[in-house]
JSON list of C-alpha atoms in Angstrom, two decimals:
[
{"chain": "D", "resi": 20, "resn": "UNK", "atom": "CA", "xyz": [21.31, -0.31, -22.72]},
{"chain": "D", "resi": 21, "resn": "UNK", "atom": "CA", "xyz": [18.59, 0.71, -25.11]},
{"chain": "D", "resi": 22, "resn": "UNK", "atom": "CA", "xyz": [17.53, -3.48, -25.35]},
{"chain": "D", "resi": 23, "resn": "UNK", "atom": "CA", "xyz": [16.93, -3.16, -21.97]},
{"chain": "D", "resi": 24, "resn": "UNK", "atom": "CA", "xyz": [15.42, 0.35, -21.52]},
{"chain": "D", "resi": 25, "resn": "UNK", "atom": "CA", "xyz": [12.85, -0.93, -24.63]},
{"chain": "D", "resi": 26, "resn": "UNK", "atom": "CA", "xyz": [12.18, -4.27, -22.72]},
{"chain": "D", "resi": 27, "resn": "UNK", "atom": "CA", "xyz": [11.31, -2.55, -19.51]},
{"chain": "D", "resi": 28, "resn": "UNK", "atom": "CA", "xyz": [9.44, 0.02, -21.43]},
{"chain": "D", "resi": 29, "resn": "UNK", "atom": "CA", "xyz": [7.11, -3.07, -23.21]},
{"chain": "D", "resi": 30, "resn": "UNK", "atom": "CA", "xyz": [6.63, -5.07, -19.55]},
{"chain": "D", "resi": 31, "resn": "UNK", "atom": "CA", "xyz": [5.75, -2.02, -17.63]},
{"chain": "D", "resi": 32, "resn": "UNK", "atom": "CA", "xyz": [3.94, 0.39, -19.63]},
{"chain": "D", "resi": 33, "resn": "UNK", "atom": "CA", "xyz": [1.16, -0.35, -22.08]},
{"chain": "D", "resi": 34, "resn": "UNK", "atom": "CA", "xyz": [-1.92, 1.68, -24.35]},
{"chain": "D", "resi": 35, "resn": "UNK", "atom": "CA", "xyz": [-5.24, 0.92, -23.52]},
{"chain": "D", "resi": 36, "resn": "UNK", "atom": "CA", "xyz": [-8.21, 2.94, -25.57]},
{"chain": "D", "resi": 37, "resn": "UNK", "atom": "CA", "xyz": [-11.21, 4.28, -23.58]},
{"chain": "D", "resi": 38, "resn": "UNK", "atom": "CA", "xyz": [-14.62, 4.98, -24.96]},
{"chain": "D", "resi": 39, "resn": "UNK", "atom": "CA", "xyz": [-16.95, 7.02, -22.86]},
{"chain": "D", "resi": 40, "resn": "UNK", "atom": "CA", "xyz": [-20.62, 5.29, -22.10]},
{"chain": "D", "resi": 41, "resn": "UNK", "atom": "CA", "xyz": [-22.79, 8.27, -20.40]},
{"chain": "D", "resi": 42, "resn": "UNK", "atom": "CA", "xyz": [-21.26, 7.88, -16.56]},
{"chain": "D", "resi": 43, "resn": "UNK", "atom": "CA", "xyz": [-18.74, 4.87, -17.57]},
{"chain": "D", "resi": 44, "resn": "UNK", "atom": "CA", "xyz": [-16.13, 4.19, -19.14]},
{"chain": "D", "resi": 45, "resn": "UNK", "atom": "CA", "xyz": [-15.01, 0.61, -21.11]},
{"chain": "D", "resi": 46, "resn": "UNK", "atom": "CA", "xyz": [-11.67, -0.78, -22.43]},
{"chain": "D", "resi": 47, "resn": "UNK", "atom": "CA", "xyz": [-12.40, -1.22, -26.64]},
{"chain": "D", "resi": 48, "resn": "UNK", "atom": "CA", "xyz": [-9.93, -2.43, -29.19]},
{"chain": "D", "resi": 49, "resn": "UNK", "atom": "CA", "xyz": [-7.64, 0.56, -31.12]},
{"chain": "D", "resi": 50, "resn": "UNK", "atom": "CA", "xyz": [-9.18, 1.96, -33.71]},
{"chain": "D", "resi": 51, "resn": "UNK", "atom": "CA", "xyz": [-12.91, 2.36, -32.06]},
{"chain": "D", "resi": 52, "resn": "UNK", "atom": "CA", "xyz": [-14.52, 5.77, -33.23]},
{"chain": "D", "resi": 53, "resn": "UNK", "atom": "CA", "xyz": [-14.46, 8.08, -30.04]},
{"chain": "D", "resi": 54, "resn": "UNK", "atom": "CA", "xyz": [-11.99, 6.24, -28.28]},
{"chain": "D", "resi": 55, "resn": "UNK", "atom": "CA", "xyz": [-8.97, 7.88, -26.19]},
{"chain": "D", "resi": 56, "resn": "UNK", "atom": "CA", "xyz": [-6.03, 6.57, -25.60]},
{"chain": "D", "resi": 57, "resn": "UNK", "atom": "CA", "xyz": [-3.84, 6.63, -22.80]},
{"chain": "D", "resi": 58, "resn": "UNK", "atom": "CA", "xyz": [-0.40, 5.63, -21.80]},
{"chain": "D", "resi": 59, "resn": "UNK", "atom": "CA", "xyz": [-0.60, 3.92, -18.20]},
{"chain": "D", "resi": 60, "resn": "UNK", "atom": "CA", "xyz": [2.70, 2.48, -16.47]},
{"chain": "D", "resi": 61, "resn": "UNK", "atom": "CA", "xyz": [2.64, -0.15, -14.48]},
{"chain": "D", "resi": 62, "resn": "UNK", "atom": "CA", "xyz": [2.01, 0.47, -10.42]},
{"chain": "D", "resi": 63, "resn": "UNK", "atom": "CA", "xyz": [2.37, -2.05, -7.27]},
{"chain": "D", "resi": 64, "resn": "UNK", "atom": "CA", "xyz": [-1.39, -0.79, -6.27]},
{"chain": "D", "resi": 65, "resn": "UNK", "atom": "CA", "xyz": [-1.09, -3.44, -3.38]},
{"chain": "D", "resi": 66, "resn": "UNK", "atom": "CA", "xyz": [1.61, -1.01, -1.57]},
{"chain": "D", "resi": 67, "resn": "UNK", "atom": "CA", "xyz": [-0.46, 2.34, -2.22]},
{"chain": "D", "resi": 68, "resn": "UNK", "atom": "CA", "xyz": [-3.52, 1.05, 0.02]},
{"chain": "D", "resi": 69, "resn": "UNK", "atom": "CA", "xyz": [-1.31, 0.64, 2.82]},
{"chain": "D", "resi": 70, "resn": "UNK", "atom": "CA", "xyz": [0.83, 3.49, 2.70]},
{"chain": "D", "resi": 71, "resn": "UNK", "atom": "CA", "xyz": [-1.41, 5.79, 2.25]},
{"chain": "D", "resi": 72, "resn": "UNK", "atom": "CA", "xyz": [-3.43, 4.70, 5.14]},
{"chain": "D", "resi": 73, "resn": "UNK", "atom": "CA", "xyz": [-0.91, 4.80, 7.02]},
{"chain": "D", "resi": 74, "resn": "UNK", "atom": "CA", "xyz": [0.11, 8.79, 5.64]},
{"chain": "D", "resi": 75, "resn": "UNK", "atom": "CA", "xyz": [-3.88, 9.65, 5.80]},
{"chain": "D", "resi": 76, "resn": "UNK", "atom": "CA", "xyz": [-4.41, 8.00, 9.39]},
{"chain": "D", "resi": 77, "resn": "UNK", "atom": "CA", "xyz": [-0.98, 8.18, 11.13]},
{"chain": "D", "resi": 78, "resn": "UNK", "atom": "CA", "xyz": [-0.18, 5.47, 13.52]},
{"chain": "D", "resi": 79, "resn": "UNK", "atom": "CA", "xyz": [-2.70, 5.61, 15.81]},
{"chain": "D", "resi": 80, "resn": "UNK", "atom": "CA", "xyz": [-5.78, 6.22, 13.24]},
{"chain": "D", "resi": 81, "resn": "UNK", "atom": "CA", "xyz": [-4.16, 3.24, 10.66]},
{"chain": "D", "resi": 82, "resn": "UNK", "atom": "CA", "xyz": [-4.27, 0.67, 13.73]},
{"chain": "D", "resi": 83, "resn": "UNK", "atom": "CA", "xyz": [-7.50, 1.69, 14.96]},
{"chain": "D", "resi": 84, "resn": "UNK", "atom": "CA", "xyz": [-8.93, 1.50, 11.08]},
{"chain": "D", "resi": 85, "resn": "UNK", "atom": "CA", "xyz": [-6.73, -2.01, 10.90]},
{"chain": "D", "resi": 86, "resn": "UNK", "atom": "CA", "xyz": [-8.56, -3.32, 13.81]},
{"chain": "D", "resi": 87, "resn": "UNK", "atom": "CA", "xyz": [-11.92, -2.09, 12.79]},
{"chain": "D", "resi": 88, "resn": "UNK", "atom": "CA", "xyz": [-11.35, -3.69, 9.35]},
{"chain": "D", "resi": 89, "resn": "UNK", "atom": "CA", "xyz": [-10.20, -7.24, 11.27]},
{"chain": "D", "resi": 90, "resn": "UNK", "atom": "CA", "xyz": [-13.66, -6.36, 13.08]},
{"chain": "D", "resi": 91, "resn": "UNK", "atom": "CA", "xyz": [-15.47, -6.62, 10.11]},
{"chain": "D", "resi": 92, "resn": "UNK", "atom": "CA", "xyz": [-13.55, -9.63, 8.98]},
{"chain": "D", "resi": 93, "resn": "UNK", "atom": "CA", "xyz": [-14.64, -11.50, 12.04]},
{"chain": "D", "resi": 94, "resn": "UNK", "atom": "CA", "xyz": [-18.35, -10.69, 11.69]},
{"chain": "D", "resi": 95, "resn": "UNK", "atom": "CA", "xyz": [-18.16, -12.52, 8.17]},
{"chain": "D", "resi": 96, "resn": "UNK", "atom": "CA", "xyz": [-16.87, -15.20, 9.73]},
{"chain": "D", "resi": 97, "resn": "UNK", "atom": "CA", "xyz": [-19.31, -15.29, 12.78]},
{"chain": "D", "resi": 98, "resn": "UNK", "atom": "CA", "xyz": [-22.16, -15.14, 10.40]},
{"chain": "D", "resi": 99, "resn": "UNK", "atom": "CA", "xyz": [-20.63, -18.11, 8.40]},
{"chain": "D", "resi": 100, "resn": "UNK", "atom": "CA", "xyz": [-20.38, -19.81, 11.57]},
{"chain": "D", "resi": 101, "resn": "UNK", "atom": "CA", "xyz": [-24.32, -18.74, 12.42]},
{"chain": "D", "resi": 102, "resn": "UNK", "atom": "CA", "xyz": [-25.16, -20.84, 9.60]},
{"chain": "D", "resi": 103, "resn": "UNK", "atom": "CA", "xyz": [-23.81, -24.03, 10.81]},
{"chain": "D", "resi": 104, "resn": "UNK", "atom": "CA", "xyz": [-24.94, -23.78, 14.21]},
{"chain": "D", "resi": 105, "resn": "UNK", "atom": "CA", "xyz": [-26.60, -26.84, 15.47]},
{"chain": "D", "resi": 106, "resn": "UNK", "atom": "CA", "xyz": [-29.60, -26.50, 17.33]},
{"chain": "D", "resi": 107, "resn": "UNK", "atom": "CA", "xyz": [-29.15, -26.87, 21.20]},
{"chain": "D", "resi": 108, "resn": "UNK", "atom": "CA", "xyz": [-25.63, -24.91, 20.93]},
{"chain": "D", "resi": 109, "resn": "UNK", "atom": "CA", "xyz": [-25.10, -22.42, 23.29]},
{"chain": "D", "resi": 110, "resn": "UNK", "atom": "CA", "xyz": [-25.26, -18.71, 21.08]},
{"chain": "D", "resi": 111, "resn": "UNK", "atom": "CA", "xyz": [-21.49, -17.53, 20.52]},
{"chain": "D", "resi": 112, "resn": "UNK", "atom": "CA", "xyz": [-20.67, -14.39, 22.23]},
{"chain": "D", "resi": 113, "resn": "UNK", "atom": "CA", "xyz": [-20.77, -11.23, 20.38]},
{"chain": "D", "resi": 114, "resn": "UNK", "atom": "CA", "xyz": [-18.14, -8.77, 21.21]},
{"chain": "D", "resi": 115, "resn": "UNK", "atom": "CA", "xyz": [-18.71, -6.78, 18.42]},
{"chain": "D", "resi": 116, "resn": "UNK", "atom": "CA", "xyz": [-18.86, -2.91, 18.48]},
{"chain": "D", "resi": 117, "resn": "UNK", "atom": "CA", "xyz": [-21.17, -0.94, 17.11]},
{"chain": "D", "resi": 118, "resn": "UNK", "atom": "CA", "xyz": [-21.90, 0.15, 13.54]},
{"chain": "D", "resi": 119, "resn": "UNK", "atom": "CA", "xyz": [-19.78, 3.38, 13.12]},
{"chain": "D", "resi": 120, "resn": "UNK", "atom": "CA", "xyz": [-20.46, 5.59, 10.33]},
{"chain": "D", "resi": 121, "resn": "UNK", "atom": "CA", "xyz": [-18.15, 7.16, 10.69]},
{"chain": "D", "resi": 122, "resn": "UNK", "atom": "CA", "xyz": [-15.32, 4.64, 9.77]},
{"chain": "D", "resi": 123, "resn": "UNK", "atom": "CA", "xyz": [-17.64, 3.65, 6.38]},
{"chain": "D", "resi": 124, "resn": "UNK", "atom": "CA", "xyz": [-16.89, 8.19, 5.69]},
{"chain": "D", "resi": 125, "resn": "UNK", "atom": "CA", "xyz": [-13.03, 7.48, 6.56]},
{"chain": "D", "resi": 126, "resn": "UNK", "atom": "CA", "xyz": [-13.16, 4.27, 3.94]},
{"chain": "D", "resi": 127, "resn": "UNK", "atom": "CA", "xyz": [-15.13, 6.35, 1.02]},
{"chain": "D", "resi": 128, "resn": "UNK", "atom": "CA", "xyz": [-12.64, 9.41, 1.15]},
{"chain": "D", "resi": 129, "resn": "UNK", "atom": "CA", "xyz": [-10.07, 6.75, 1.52]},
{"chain": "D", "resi": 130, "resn": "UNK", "atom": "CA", "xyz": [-10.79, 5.21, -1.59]},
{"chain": "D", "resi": 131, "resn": "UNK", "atom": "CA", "xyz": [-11.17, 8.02, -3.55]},
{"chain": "D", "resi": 132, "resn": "UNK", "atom": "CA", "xyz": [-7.94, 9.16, -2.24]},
{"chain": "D", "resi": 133, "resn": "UNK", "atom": "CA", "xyz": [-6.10, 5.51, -3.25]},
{"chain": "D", "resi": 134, "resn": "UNK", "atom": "CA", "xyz": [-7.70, 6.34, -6.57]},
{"chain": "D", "resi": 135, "resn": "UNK", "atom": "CA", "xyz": [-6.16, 9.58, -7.35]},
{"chain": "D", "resi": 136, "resn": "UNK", "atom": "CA", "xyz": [-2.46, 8.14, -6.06]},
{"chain": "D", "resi": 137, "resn": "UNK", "atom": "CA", "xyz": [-3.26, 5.31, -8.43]},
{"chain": "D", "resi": 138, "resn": "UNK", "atom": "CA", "xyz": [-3.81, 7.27, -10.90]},
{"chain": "D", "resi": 139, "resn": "UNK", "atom": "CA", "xyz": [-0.96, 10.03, -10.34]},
{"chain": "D", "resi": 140, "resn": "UNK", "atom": "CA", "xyz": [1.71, 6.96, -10.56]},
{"chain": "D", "resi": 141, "resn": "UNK", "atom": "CA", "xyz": [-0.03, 5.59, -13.36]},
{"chain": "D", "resi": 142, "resn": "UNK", "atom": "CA", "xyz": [-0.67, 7.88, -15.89]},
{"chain": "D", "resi": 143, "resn": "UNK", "atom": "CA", "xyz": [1.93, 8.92, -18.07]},
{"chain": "D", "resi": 144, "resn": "UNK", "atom": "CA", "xyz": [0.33, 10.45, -20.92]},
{"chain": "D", "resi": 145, "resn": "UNK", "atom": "CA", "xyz": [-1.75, 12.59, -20.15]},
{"chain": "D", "resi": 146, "resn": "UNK", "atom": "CA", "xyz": [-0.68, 12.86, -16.98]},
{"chain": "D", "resi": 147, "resn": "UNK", "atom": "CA", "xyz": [-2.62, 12.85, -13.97]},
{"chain": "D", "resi": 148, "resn": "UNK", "atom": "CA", "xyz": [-1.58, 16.48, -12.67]},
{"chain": "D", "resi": 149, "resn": "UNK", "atom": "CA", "xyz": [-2.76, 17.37, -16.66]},
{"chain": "D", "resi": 150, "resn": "UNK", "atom": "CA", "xyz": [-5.80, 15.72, -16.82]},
{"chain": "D", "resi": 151, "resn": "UNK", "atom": "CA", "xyz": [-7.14, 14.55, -13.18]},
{"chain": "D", "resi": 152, "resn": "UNK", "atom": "CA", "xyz": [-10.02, 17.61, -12.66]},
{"chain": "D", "resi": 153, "resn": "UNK", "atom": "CA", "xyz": [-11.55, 17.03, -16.75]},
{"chain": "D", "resi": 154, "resn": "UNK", "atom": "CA", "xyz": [-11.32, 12.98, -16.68]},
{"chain": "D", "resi": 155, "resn": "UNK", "atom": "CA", "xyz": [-14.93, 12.86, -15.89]},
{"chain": "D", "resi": 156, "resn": "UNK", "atom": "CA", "xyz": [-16.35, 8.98, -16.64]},
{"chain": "D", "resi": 157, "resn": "UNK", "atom": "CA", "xyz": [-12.69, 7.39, -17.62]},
{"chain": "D", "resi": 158, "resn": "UNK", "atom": "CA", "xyz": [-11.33, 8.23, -13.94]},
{"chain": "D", "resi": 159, "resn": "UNK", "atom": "CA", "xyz": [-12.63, 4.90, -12.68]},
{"chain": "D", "resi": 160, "resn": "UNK", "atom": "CA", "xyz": [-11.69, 3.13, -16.18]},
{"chain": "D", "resi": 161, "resn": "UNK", "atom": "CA", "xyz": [-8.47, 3.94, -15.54]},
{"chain": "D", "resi": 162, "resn": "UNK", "atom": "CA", "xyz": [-8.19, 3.36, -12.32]},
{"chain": "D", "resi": 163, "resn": "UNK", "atom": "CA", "xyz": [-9.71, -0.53, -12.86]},
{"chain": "D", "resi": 164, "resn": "UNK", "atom": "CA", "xyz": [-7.06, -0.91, -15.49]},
{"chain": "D", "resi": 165, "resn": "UNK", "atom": "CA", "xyz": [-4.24, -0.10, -13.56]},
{"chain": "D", "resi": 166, "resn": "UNK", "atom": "CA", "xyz": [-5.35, -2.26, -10.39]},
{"chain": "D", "resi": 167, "resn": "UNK", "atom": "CA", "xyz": [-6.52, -5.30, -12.95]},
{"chain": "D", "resi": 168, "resn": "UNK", "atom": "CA", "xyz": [-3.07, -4.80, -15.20]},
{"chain": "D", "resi": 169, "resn": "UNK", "atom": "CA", "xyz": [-2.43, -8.51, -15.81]},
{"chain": "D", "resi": 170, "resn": "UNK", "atom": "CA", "xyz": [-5.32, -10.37, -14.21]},
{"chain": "D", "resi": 171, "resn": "UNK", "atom": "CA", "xyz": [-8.21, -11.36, -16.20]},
{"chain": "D", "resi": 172, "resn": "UNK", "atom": "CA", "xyz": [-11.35, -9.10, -16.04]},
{"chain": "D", "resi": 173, "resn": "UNK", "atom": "CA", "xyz": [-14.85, -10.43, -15.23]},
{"chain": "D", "resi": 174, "resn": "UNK", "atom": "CA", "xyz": [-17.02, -10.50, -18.50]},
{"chain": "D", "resi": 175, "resn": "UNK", "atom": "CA", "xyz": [-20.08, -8.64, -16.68]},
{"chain": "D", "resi": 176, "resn": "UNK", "atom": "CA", "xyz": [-19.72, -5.79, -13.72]},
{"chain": "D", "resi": 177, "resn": "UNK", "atom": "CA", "xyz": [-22.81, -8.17, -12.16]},
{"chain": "D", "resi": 178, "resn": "UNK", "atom": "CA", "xyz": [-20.44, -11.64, -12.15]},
{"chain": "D", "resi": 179, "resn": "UNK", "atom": "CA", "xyz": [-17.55, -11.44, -10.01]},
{"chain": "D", "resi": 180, "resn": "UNK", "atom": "CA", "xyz": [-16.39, -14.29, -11.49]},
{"chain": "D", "resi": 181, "resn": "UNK", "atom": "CA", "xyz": [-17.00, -13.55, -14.98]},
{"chain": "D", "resi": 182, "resn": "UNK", "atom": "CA", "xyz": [-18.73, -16.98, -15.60]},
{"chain": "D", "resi": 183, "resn": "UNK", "atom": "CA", "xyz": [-22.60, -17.50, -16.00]},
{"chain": "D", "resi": 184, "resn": "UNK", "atom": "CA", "xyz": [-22.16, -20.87, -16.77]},
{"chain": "D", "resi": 185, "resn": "UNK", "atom": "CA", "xyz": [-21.53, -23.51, -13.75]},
{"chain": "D", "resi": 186, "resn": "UNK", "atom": "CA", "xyz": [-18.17, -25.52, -14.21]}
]
């Protein structure tokens, strides 16, 4: 039982060391003067989004937020579609609604609040209840390693892709 216990322990859990830039926060190899270290277990960050939409919005709020979001989704597309229009093509409707702030306040308060779950999962030592109010510029850095745990991470904040060189 211990094998096991140890295993699960080594594929879910893991040590990453923080060193504080001004306002940031950046992942640097053990042993970096003025780094921290915490203890982060793995979470499926994937299901907290959802769920706590749903908890934060109830029903009727998660499906109107769901649609709005789909909204969004379709504009992207329309305007990807705009660029391939042909001239002499009749203009595509536009059903869209209106630019709501106040959904764009709902989705910053949401995020935040997917954050601290994130982070209350994820945290083992210190914990999250321990630590949450005094993390100051490692919240985020924490947060980013949990959601990227496993995936590669860009090279530069400015390249999503992490390239600057063209395949």
């Amino acid at each position: 039982m211990n094998e096991t216990l140890a295993a699960l322990r080594a594929q879910n859990t893991r040590t990453v060391h923080l060193l504080a830039d001004g306002d940031t926060a950046r992942s640097v190899p053990p042993g970096t003067p003025g780094a921290l270290a915490f203890l982060l277990a793995r979470v499926p960050a994937r299901d907290i989004r959802a769920n706590l939409l749903y908890a934060a919005l109830g029903r009727d709020g998660y499906y109107a937020y769901a649609n709005w979001f789909n909204a969004e989704a379709q504009k992207a597309l329309a305007a990807a579609e705009a660029a391939s229009h042909k001239p002499g093509d009749p203009a595509p409707f536009d059903d869209t609604l209106p630019d709501d702030g106040e959904w764009r306040a709902h989705t910053v308060a949401l995020e935040i609040a997917v954050e601290e779950a994130l982070l209350d999962l994820g945290m083992l030592s210190p914990t999250f209840e321990d630590a949450g109010t005094i993390l100051g510029p490692y919240r985020t850095a924490l947060a980013r390693e949990l959601v990227t745990w496993g995936r590669e991470v860009p090279e530069s904040p400015d390249s999503p892709s992490g390239n600057s060189v063209p395949p």
